[in-house]
Coordinates of C-alpha atoms in Angstrom, one line a residue:
M74 CA 41.1 236.9 204.5
T75 CA 41.0 240.0 202.2
P76 CA 40.3 239.1 198.6
G77 CA 44.0 240.4 197.8
S78 CA 45.2 237.9 200.3
L79 CA 43.0 235.1 198.7
I80 CA 44.2 235.9 195.2
L81 CA 47.7 235.9 196.3
Y82 CA 47.3 232.5 197.9
L83 CA 45.7 231.0 194.7
C84 CA 48.5 232.3 192.5
L85 CA 51.2 230.9 194.6
I86 CA 49.2 227.4 194.9
W87 CA 48.7 227.2 191.1
L88 CA 52.3 228.4 190.4
L89 CA 53.5 225.5 192.8
F90 CA 51.4 223.1 190.8
Y91 CA 52.9 224.2 187.4
G92 CA 56.4 224.4 188.9
I93 CA 56.3 220.7 190.0
I94 CA 55.1 220.0 186.3
R95 CA 57.9 221.9 184.9
A96 CA 60.5 220.0 187.2
R97 CA 59.4 216.7 186.4
A98 CA 59.2 217.2 182.8
R99 CA 62.2 215.3 181.2
P100 CA 64.1 217.2 178.5
S101 CA 64.3 215.6 175.2
I102 CA 66.3 216.4 172.0
L103 CA 63.3 215.1 169.9
P104 CA 60.6 217.5 168.8
N105 CA 57.1 217.3 170.4
P106 CA 54.8 214.9 168.5
L107 CA 52.4 216.6 166.2
S108 CA 49.4 214.8 167.8
L109 CA 50.0 216.4 171.4
S110 CA 47.2 218.7 172.0
P111 CA 48.2 221.7 173.9
R112 CA 44.9 221.4 175.8
R113 CA 45.8 217.8 177.1
P114 CA 45.9 217.5 181.0
R115 CA 49.4 217.4 182.3
S116 CA 50.3 214.9 184.9
L117 CA 51.5 215.6 188.5
F118 CA 51.3 212.2 189.7
S119 CA 50.5 208.7 188.2
T120 CA 50.5 205.0 189.3
D121 CA 48.7 201.9 188.0
A122 CA 45.5 202.9 190.1
T123 CA 45.8 206.7 190.7
R124 CA 46.5 209.6 188.4
L125 CA 46.7 213.5 189.4
T126 CA 46.5 215.9 186.5
V127 CA 46.3 219.6 185.7
N128 CA 44.5 221.4 183.0
K129 CA 44.9 225.0 183.1
L130 CA 43.1 226.0 186.7
H131 CA 41.4 222.5 186.9
L132 CA 43.0 219.9 189.3
R133 CA 41.7 216.3 189.0
V134 CA 42.6 213.1 190.9
E135 CA 41.0 209.9 189.6
S136 CA 41.6 206.4 191.3
T137 CA 40.5 202.9 190.3
A138 CA 41.6 201.1 193.4
L139 CA 38.0 200.6 194.5
N140 CA 36.8 199.1 191.4
A141 CA 37.3 195.6 192.4
Y142 CA 35.6 196.2 195.8
H143 CA 32.6 197.8 194.1
D144 CA 31.9 195.0 191.6
V145 CA 32.1 192.4 194.4
F146 CA 29.5 194.4 196.5
T147 CA 27.6 194.9 193.3
A148 CA 27.5 191.0 192.5
R149 CA 26.2 190.4 195.9
L150 CA 23.6 193.2 196.1
T151 CA 22.2 191.9 192.7
S152 CA 21.9 188.4 194.1
R153 CA 18.7 187.1 195.5
P154 CA 19.7 186.9 199.3
Y155 CA 20.3 190.6 199.0
G156 CA 17.1 191.5 197.4
R157 CA 15.6 193.1 200.5
L158 CA 18.7 195.4 200.8
R159 CA 18.3 196.4 197.1
R160 CA 14.7 197.2 197.5
I161 CA 15.5 199.4 200.5
L162 CA 18.2 201.3 198.5
S163 CA 15.9 201.7 195.6
A164 CA 13.0 202.9 197.8
F165 CA 15.4 205.4 199.5
Y166 CA 16.5 206.8 196.3
D167 CA 13.2 206.9 194.9
S168 CA 12.3 209.4 197.6
G169 CA 15.1 211.4 196.2
T170 CA 13.3 211.6 192.9
L171 CA 10.3 213.1 194.8
S172 CA 12.3 215.5 196.8
G173 CA 14.3 216.5 193.6
A174 CA 11.1 217.2 191.7
I175 CA 9.9 219.4 194.6
G176 CA 13.3 220.9 194.9
M177 CA 13.5 221.8 191.3
F178 CA 10.1 223.5 191.3
S179 CA 10.9 225.3 194.6
C180 CA 14.1 226.5 193.1
M181 CA 12.4 227.8 190.1
V182 CA 9.8 229.5 192.1
L183 CA 12.6 231.2 194.3
L184 CA 14.4 232.4 191.1
A185 CA 11.3 234.0 189.8
W186 CA 10.7 235.8 193.1
T187 CA 14.3 237.0 193.4
V188 CA 13.8 238.3 189.9
W189 CA 10.7 240.1 190.8
Q190 CA 12.2 241.6 193.9
L191 CA 15.4 242.9 192.0
G192 CA 13.5 244.1 189.0
F193 CA 11.2 246.2 191.6
T194 CA 14.3 247.4 193.4
L195 CA 15.9 248.5 190.4
L196 CA 13.1 250.3 188.7
S197 CA 11.9 252.1 192.0
S198 CA 13.4 255.6 191.9
S199 CA 15.5 256.7 194.7
S200 CA 13.4 260.0 195.3
S201 CA 10.2 258.2 195.8
S202 CA 12.0 255.8 198.2
K203 CA 13.0 258.6 200.6
T204 CA 9.3 258.8 202.2
P205 CA 8.6 260.5 205.4
G206 CA 8.6 257.4 207.0
D207 CA 11.9 256.4 205.9
V208 CA 13.5 259.7 207.0
Q209 CA 11.7 259.1 210.4
A210 CA 13.3 255.8 210.4
V211 CA 16.7 257.0 209.8
A212 CA 16.4 259.7 212.5
V213 CA 15.4 256.9 215.1
H214 CA 18.3 254.8 213.8
T215 CA 20.6 257.7 214.7
K216 CA 19.3 258.6 217.8
R217 CA 19.3 255.1 219.3
G218 CA 22.9 255.6 219.9
F219 CA 22.3 257.9 223.0
D220 CA 18.7 257.7 223.7
D221 CA 18.0 254.0 224.5
A222 CA 14.3 254.3 224.0
S223 CA 12.4 251.3 224.9
V224 CA 10.7 249.8 221.9
P225 CA 8.6 246.5 222.1
A226 CA 9.8 243.6 220.3
T227 CA 6.9 243.4 218.1
D228 CA 7.2 246.9 216.9
S229 CA 9.0 248.0 213.6
Y230 CA 10.0 251.5 212.2
A231 CA 8.4 252.8 208.9
G232 CA 10.5 252.3 205.8
D233 CA 12.3 249.5 204.0
R234 CA 15.3 248.1 205.7
V235 CA 17.6 248.2 202.3
Q236 CA 16.6 251.7 201.8
L237 CA 17.4 252.6 205.4
E238 CA 20.8 251.3 205.1
L239 CA 21.4 253.2 202.0
L240 CA 20.5 256.5 203.6
V241 CA 22.4 255.8 206.8
S242 CA 25.6 255.0 204.8
A243 CA 25.1 258.1 202.5
F244 CA 26.4 260.3 205.5
T245 CA 30.1 260.8 206.4
H246 CA 30.7 259.3 209.8
T247 CA 33.7 259.6 211.9
C248 CA 34.8 257.7 215.1
V249 CA 36.0 259.6 218.2
L250 CA 38.3 257.8 220.5
K251 CA 39.7 260.5 222.7
G252 CA 40.8 262.5 219.8
H253 CA 41.5 259.8 217.4
C254 CA 39.7 260.0 214.1
V255 CA 39.9 257.6 211.1
E256 CA 37.3 256.4 208.4
L257 CA 35.8 253.1 209.2
S258 CA 36.2 250.0 207.3
D259 CA 33.4 248.2 205.7
S260 CA 34.6 244.6 206.1
R261 CA 34.0 242.5 209.3
P262 CA 36.9 240.7 210.6
D263 CA 35.5 237.3 209.6
S264 CA 34.2 238.3 206.2
P265 CA 34.3 235.8 203.3
P266 CA 36.0 234.6 201.3
S267 CA 37.6 232.8 203.9
P268 CA 39.5 229.6 204.2
T269 CA 36.6 228.4 206.6
S270 CA 34.0 228.9 203.8
L271 CA 36.1 227.3 201.0
S272 CA 37.1 224.3 203.3
S273 CA 33.3 223.5 204.2
S274 CA 32.3 223.5 200.4
F275 CA 34.1 220.2 199.9
P276 CA 32.3 218.0 202.4
S277 CA 29.0 219.8 201.2
S278 CA 29.5 218.9 197.5
S279 CA 28.1 215.6 197.3
L280 CA 29.4 213.2 194.7
K281 CA 27.9 214.5 191.5
P282 CA 28.1 213.9 187.8
S283 CA 31.2 215.0 186.0
T284 CA 31.1 217.4 182.9
K285 CA 32.3 214.9 180.4
P286 CA 29.5 213.2 178.6
A287 CA 31.9 210.3 177.7
T288 CA 32.2 209.2 181.3
P289 CA 28.9 210.3 183.3
S290 CA 29.1 209.8 187.0
A291 CA 26.8 209.6 190.0
P292 CA 26.9 209.3 193.7
L293 CA 29.0 206.5 195.0
S294 CA 26.1 204.4 196.7
L295 CA 23.7 204.5 193.8
P296 CA 25.5 202.1 191.3
F297 CA 25.2 199.5 194.0
S298 CA 21.5 199.3 193.8
D299 CA 21.1 199.6 189.9
G300 CA 23.9 197.2 189.0
V301 CA 26.1 200.0 187.1
P302 CA 29.9 199.4 187.1
L303 CA 32.3 201.7 188.2
L304 CA 34.9 203.3 186.2
S305 CA 36.9 205.5 188.6
L306 CA 36.2 207.6 191.6
G307 CA 37.8 210.9 192.1
A308 CA 37.8 214.6 193.1
S309 CA 38.6 217.8 191.3
L310 CA 39.5 221.4 192.3
T311 CA 38.3 224.3 189.8
V312 CA 40.4 227.5 190.8
I313 CA 39.0 227.3 194.5
F314 CA 35.9 225.2 194.2
P315 CA 36.2 221.5 195.1
T316 CA 33.8 218.6 193.7
A317 CA 33.8 214.8 194.0
F318 CA 32.6 212.5 191.5
V319 CA 32.2 209.0 190.2
S320 CA 32.6 208.0 186.7
L321 CA 30.1 205.4 185.1
P322 CA 30.0 204.1 181.7
T323 CA 27.7 205.9 179.3
S324 CA 26.3 202.9 177.5
T325 CA 25.1 201.3 180.7
L326 CA 23.4 204.5 182.0
L327 CA 21.7 204.9 178.6
S328 CA 20.3 201.1 178.8
L329 CA 18.8 202.0 182.3
P330 CA 15.0 202.7 182.6
A331 CA 13.9 206.2 183.2
R332 CA 13.2 205.6 186.8
A333 CA 16.6 204.5 187.6
R334 CA 18.2 207.2 185.6
A335 CA 16.2 209.8 187.5
R336 CA 17.4 208.1 190.9
I337 CA 21.0 208.4 189.7
A338 CA 20.3 212.2 188.4
A339 CA 18.5 213.1 191.9
A340 CA 20.9 211.2 194.2
G341 CA 23.5 214.0 194.6
A342 CA 20.9 216.4 195.6
L343 CA 19.4 213.8 198.0
H344 CA 22.9 213.3 199.5
N345 CA 23.0 217.2 200.3
L346 CA 19.4 217.0 201.6
V347 CA 20.1 214.2 203.9
L348 CA 23.4 215.7 205.1
Y349 CA 21.6 219.2 205.8
L350 CA 19.0 217.4 207.9
I351 CA 21.7 215.6 209.9
L352 CA 23.5 219.0 210.4
F353 CA 20.2 220.7 211.2
T354 CA 19.6 218.1 214.0
I355 CA 23.1 218.2 215.4
G356 CA 22.8 221.9 215.7
R357 CA 19.4 222.0 217.3
T358 CA 20.5 219.4 220.0
G359 CA 22.9 222.0 221.4
I360 CA 25.8 219.5 221.8
S361 CA 28.5 222.0 221.0
G362 CA 28.3 223.7 224.4
P363 CA 29.2 220.6 226.6
A364 CA 31.8 219.5 224.0
F365 CA 33.7 222.7 224.0
R366 CA 33.5 222.9 227.9
A367 CA 35.0 219.5 227.9
L368 CA 37.9 220.8 225.8
G369 CA 38.6 223.4 228.2
Y370 CA 36.5 226.4 227.4
E371 CA 34.2 228.2 229.6
D372 CA 30.7 229.9 228.7
V373 CA 30.7 233.7 229.6
R374 CA 27.3 234.5 228.3
S375 CA 26.1 235.3 231.9
Q376 CA 28.9 238.1 231.8
G377 CA 28.9 239.4 228.4
R378 CA 30.5 238.8 225.1
V379 CA 34.2 238.0 224.5
A380 CA 36.1 240.1 221.9
L381 CA 37.5 237.3 219.4
A382 CA 38.8 239.6 216.6
V383 CA 38.9 243.3 216.0
D384 CA 39.7 244.8 212.5
Q385 CA 43.4 245.9 212.4
D386 CA 42.3 249.1 210.5
S387 CA 39.7 250.1 213.3
P388 CA 40.6 252.6 216.0
L389 CA 38.8 250.1 218.3
A390 CA 41.9 247.6 217.9
A391 CA 44.1 249.8 220.3
H392 CA 41.3 249.8 222.9
I393 CA 39.6 246.4 222.7
P394 CA 42.3 243.7 222.7
Q395 CA 41.6 240.0 222.0
G396 CA 40.1 238.1 224.9
S397 CA 38.7 241.0 226.7
L398 CA 35.0 241.1 227.8
V399 CA 32.5 243.5 226.6
T400 CA 29.7 243.6 229.5
K401 CA 27.5 246.5 228.3
L402 CA 26.5 248.5 225.2
D403 CA 25.3 251.8 226.4
D404 CA 23.1 250.9 229.5
T405 CA 22.1 247.3 227.9
L406 CA 23.7 244.4 229.7
L407 CA 25.0 241.8 227.5
G408 CA 24.9 239.1 230.2
T409 CA 22.0 236.7 231.1
G410 CA 20.4 239.3 233.4
T411 CA 19.2 241.2 230.3
P412 CA 15.4 241.1 230.2
T413 CA 15.0 240.5 226.5
S414 CA 13.5 237.7 224.5
L415 CA 16.5 237.8 222.0
L416 CA 19.3 237.3 224.5
H417 CA 21.3 234.9 222.4
D418 CA 21.3 237.5 219.6
I419 CA 21.5 240.7 221.7
W420 CA 24.8 241.8 220.3
E421 CA 23.6 241.8 216.6
T422 CA 20.2 243.1 217.5
Y423 CA 21.4 246.1 219.4
L424 CA 24.2 246.9 216.7
S425 CA 22.8 246.0 213.3
T426 CA 19.1 246.4 213.6
N427 CA 16.7 249.3 214.2
R428 CA 15.4 247.5 217.5
I429 CA 16.3 249.2 220.8
H430 CA 16.8 246.8 224.1
N431 CA 16.2 248.7 227.2
A432 CA 18.2 246.5 230.0
T433 CA 17.5 248.9 232.9
S434 CA 14.9 251.2 234.3
G435 CA 14.8 254.3 235.7
C436 CA 17.0 257.6 235.1
Q437 CA 19.1 256.5 232.2
R438 CA 18.2 258.5 229.3
T439 CA 19.7 262.0 230.1
F440 CA 22.5 263.3 232.0
A441 CA 22.5 265.7 234.9
L442 CA 24.8 268.9 234.6
T443 CA 25.7 271.5 237.3
P444 CA 25.3 275.1 236.5
L445 CA 29.0 275.6 236.7
V446 CA 29.6 273.2 233.8
L447 CA 26.9 274.9 231.8
R448 CA 28.3 278.4 232.5
T449 CA 31.9 277.1 231.3
A450 CA 30.5 275.6 228.1
Q451 CA 31.2 277.1 224.7
S452 CA 28.6 278.4 222.6
D453 CA 26.4 276.5 220.1
I454 CA 28.3 277.0 217.2
C455 CA 29.0 273.1 216.7
C456 CA 25.0 272.7 216.8
N457 CA 24.5 274.8 213.8
P458 CA 25.7 273.1 210.4
P459 CA 28.2 273.3 209.1
F460 CA 30.1 272.2 212.2
S461 CA 33.1 274.1 213.1
P462 CA 36.2 272.3 212.0
S463 CA 38.1 273.9 215.0
S464 CA 36.2 271.9 217.7
P465 CA 35.9 268.4 216.4
S466 CA 36.1 267.0 219.9
L467 CA 32.9 268.8 221.0
A468 CA 29.3 267.6 220.7
C469 CA 25.9 269.4 220.8
F470 CA 23.9 268.8 223.9
I471 CA 20.3 270.0 224.4
S472 CA 18.5 270.6 227.5
T473 CA 15.3 268.6 228.1
N474 CA 13.7 271.4 230.0
T475 CA 14.3 274.6 228.0
G476 CA 15.5 273.3 224.7
E477 CA 18.9 275.3 224.8
T478 CA 21.9 273.9 223.2
R479 CA 25.5 274.1 224.0
C480 CA 28.7 272.6 222.9
L481 CA 30.2 270.2 225.5
D482 CA 33.2 267.7 225.6
P483 CA 31.1 264.6 225.5
V484 CA 33.8 262.4 227.4
P485 CA 33.6 263.7 230.8
I486 CA 29.6 263.5 230.5
L487 CA 29.1 260.1 228.9
V488 CA 32.3 258.0 229.9
P489 CA 32.2 258.0 233.7
T490 CA 30.2 255.0 235.1
T491 CA 29.0 257.0 237.9
A492 CA 27.6 259.9 235.7
P493 CA 24.4 261.4 237.4
R494 CA 21.3 260.6 235.3
C495 CA 17.9 262.0 235.3
A496 CA 14.7 261.2 233.6
P497 CA 12.7 264.2 231.7
D498 CA 9.5 263.3 233.4
S499 CA 10.9 263.6 237.0
G500 CA 13.9 266.0 236.6
C501 CA 17.2 266.0 238.2
S502 CA 17.9 264.6 241.6
D503 CA 19.4 268.0 242.5
A504 CA 17.1 271.0 242.0
G505 CA 20.0 273.2 240.6
D506 CA 21.2 270.8 238.0
T507 CA 19.9 270.6 234.3
C508 CA 19.0 267.6 232.2
V509 CA 20.7 267.4 229.1
Q510 CA 21.2 264.7 226.3
P511 CA 23.3 264.7 223.0
R512 CA 21.5 266.0 220.1
E513 CA 20.0 263.6 217.5
A514 CA 22.7 264.5 214.8
D515 CA 25.5 263.2 217.1
V516 CA 25.5 259.4 217.8
F517 CA 27.4 257.9 220.6
L518 CA 27.9 254.5 221.8
R519 CA 29.2 253.6 225.1
I520 CA 31.2 250.2 225.2
T521 CA 32.0 249.0 228.4
V522 CA 35.0 246.4 228.6
S523 CA 36.5 244.4 231.4
D524 CA 40.1 243.2 230.7
G525 CA 40.6 240.9 233.5
N526 CA 39.2 238.8 236.5
D527 CA 39.5 241.7 238.9
G528 CA 36.2 243.2 237.8
N529 CA 37.5 246.7 236.8
E530 CA 35.7 248.0 233.8
R531 CA 36.4 250.8 231.5
V532 CA 34.1 252.8 229.3
I533 CA 35.1 253.4 225.5
L534 CA 33.1 256.2 223.8
W535 CA 32.3 255.6 220.1
R536 CA 31.1 258.4 218.0
G537 CA 29.5 257.0 214.6
P538 CA 27.0 254.5 213.4
R539 CA 26.8 251.5 215.6
N540 CA 26.3 249.0 212.9
E541 CA 30.2 249.8 212.1
V542 CA 31.1 248.5 215.6
Y543 CA 29.3 245.2 214.6
E544 CA 31.1 245.1 211.4
Q545 CA 34.6 245.6 213.0
I546 CA 34.4 243.3 216.2
R547 CA 33.8 239.6 216.3
V548 CA 32.5 238.4 219.5
G549 CA 31.6 235.0 221.1
T550 CA 30.5 233.5 224.3
L551 CA 33.3 231.0 224.9
R552 CA 36.7 231.8 226.5
P553 CA 39.5 229.2 227.2
R554 CA 40.3 228.4 230.8
W555 CA 44.1 228.2 229.8
T556 CA 46.2 230.6 227.9
F557 CA 47.6 227.7 225.5
L558 CA 44.1 227.0 223.9
P559 CA 43.2 228.9 220.8
L560 CA 40.7 231.7 221.4
S561 CA 39.0 231.7 218.2
F562 CA 38.9 227.7 217.9
P563 CA 35.2 227.5 219.0
S564 CA 34.0 230.5 216.7
T565 CA 36.0 229.1 213.7
F566 CA 34.5 225.5 214.2
I567 CA 30.8 227.0 214.7
L568 CA 31.5 229.1 211.5
F569 CA 32.5 226.2 209.8
F570 CA 29.5 224.3 210.9
E571 CA 27.4 227.1 209.6
Y572 CA 29.1 227.3 206.3
L573 CA 28.6 223.7 205.7
Q574 CA 25.1 223.8 206.6
T575 CA 24.3 226.6 204.4
L576 CA 26.3 225.4 201.5
T577 CA 24.8 222.0 201.7
L578 CA 21.3 223.3 201.4
S579 CA 22.3 225.7 198.6
L580 CA 23.9 222.9 196.7
F581 CA 20.5 220.8 197.2
F582 CA 18.8 223.4 195.0
F583 CA 21.8 224.6 192.8
N584 CA 22.2 220.7 191.5
L585 CA 18.7 220.5 190.5
L586 CA 18.7 223.5 188.2
P587 CA 18.1 222.4 184.4
L588 CA 21.2 224.0 183.4
P589 CA 24.1 222.6 181.3
R590 CA 26.7 220.5 183.3
L591 CA 24.3 220.1 186.2
D592 CA 22.5 217.3 187.6
G593 CA 19.1 219.0 187.0
T594 CA 19.2 218.4 183.1
Q595 CA 19.5 214.9 183.2
F596 CA 17.1 214.8 186.1
L597 CA 14.4 216.7 184.0
E598 CA 14.8 214.6 181.1
A599 CA 14.4 211.1 183.0
L600 CA 11.7 212.5 185.0
L601 CA 9.7 213.7 182.1
E602 CA 10.2 210.3 180.3
F603 CA 9.2 208.4 183.4
Y604 CA 6.1 210.3 184.2
A605 CA 5.1 209.7 180.5
G606 CA 4.5 206.2 181.5
K607 CA 7.3 204.8 179.5
D608 CA 8.8 202.1 181.5
A609 CA 6.8 201.6 184.8
V610 CA 6.6 197.8 184.2
N611 CA 9.9 197.2 182.4
E612 CA 12.0 198.2 185.2
E613 CA 10.8 195.0 187.2
V614 CA 12.1 193.0 184.2
A615 CA 15.4 195.0 184.2
L616 CA 15.8 194.2 188.1
E617 CA 15.3 190.5 187.5
E618 CA 17.9 190.6 184.7
M619 CA 20.5 192.2 187.0
E620 CA 19.9 189.4 189.5
G621 CA 20.9 186.9 186.7
G622 CA 23.9 188.9 186.0
Q623 CA 22.6 190.6 182.7
F624 CA 22.9 194.4 182.5
G625 CA 20.8 196.1 179.7
G626 CA 18.8 192.8 178.6
R627 CA 15.5 193.8 177.0
W628 CA 15.6 197.6 178.0
N629 CA 18.3 198.7 175.6
S630 CA 18.9 201.7 173.5
E631 CA 17.4 200.0 170.4
S632 CA 14.0 199.1 172.3
R633 CA 14.0 202.7 173.7
H634 CA 14.2 204.2 170.0
Q635 CA 11.4 201.7 169.1
W636 CA 9.2 202.9 171.9
E637 CA 8.8 206.6 171.0
G638 CA 5.2 207.5 171.1
K639 CA 3.4 210.5 170.3
G640 CA 4.4 212.1 173.6
K641 CA 8.3 212.6 172.4
K642 CA 7.7 215.8 170.7
W643 CA 5.7 217.2 173.8
R644 CA 8.5 215.9 176.2
E645 CA 11.3 217.6 174.3
R646 CA 9.3 220.9 173.8
M647 CA 8.6 220.9 177.6
C648 CA 12.1 220.1 178.4
R649 CA 13.6 222.9 176.2
S650 CA 10.9 225.3 177.6
I651 CA 12.1 224.6 181.3
K652 CA 15.7 224.7 180.4
A653 CA 15.3 228.1 178.7
A654 CA 13.2 229.4 181.7
A655 CA 15.8 228.4 184.1
A656 CA 18.6 230.1 182.1
G657 CA 16.5 233.3 181.8
L658 CA 15.8 233.4 185.5
V659 CA 19.6 232.7 186.5
G660 CA 20.7 235.4 184.0
G661 CA 18.0 237.7 185.0
C662 CA 19.2 237.5 188.5
V663 CA 22.8 238.1 187.6
L664 CA 22.0 241.2 185.6
L665 CA 19.5 242.7 188.0
A666 CA 21.9 242.2 190.9
A667 CA 24.5 243.9 189.0
G668 CA 22.1 246.8 188.3
V669 CA 21.1 247.1 191.9
A670 CA 24.6 247.1 193.0
V671 CA 25.5 249.8 190.5
K672 CA 22.6 251.9 191.6
G673 CA 23.4 251.7 195.1
I674 CA 27.0 252.9 194.4
W675 CA 25.5 255.7 192.2
T676 CA 22.9 256.8 194.7

């Protein structure tokens, strides 16, 4: 989905919401009351237990239907027969306090490292970054389209990867498909923002505190173990970002010990961490393959890769239809017979990185031409820049024996699957032939495609950087056995699963940032208060009082203010310093990232 389509859909959705509000509004001859605030949420739907409201671009639904069930379960949990279950829940969420502290520290370290990396990238001059090693890396990156040189998997080229991509993208590339030349797009067919990434953000957003201080909230299962009554359960949608929340009374939360408040604040991040571990375990088990085969899909990774989607603005869309099988890139087989340790990722590795995987051996680097072809070839005008605009379909070929250059049509030489080959060290099979190869400045990629089950293959010759092929074609390894099954269902489900896994881990760190309106602020305050040794013993008293149906008891707001001690100022100073550091790091990341983006566009 393109950004323009996403904005259009969002506008239509929000216009629909406000259209419903306007249609439900009852006309009245009386003027509006003076006390009616223009910022007051407008109701879309309302019952005795559920209410759906809209305030600007914030959609919120709240329900009290589960309050009675929550109170019953809380009453049972705080009784003595359920003491073991209560202790298990407390121990589980106590582990969330430990993981939350580790996650907050790790998040601050990652932010500092990101600021350092962005600052170094921004301050490094463009001229100094173009070292001889980087230029050589770009030359090898360009040459790999026709040379297929064998490079060990442990080797790497000189130069920074980001600098390499910037240098390569600085040149103007065109694609040649039998005379068809257009400028390539920079977006992949599955590039976000997409409905897949947006829909996966809701299950990954654990029940978290709301932004209103009057009605704090926490994960649903946590009030059970700490005896906190439930006000409401709901979900919200801000523009396109969904969240879920549980509203809890402020007075009860303030009366809890610091250890319990830390559990509540860290529970949202703990849920994200547990969900990530579950998703990670499911992904490692590899159960998706048998599940899709049971649904009617076959695995074709032994034959190649299935073209799931091709960018409609790409000239490849007219030559590689959806569902066709890509079997080879140059001479590199995409099936299981490819001798490479990165078999599962060979498509991405071959097209988007500077590693070259050699699938076959022997005479494959150069092509043998007869003397007749060389005699009928044009001059080497296309080999001397600037290239002649009168011959865009010609390419410069160089002889591996004499170094002589000639302008030849690359299609008859590179496209036929039975084209004679020769190796530079052994020469041509025919003594009268000459071994030639495309010049380094001309980048070619041979894409072998099979459209059906008859085994007939055809070769598409691509002229230009191969990473743009990777950006414009989305491939997979599963193909439906029957035509009524959707082709992109497995890839969409896997993409949703990957987004869900990534967003879940990201939210684990993000929720622990000590920033306003995030769980990290309350967690940091409760954590500093707890480790100051304030109420390590008093929580046991509070738990005993909850068993008797008393909430708050001895440990209330008044006793909290009576016990301040000399460490209060130290805790407040430490809390303010950590919050300021987090805000500075986040702001620095945003500003430096914008600077790096502007620098990349400028250079």
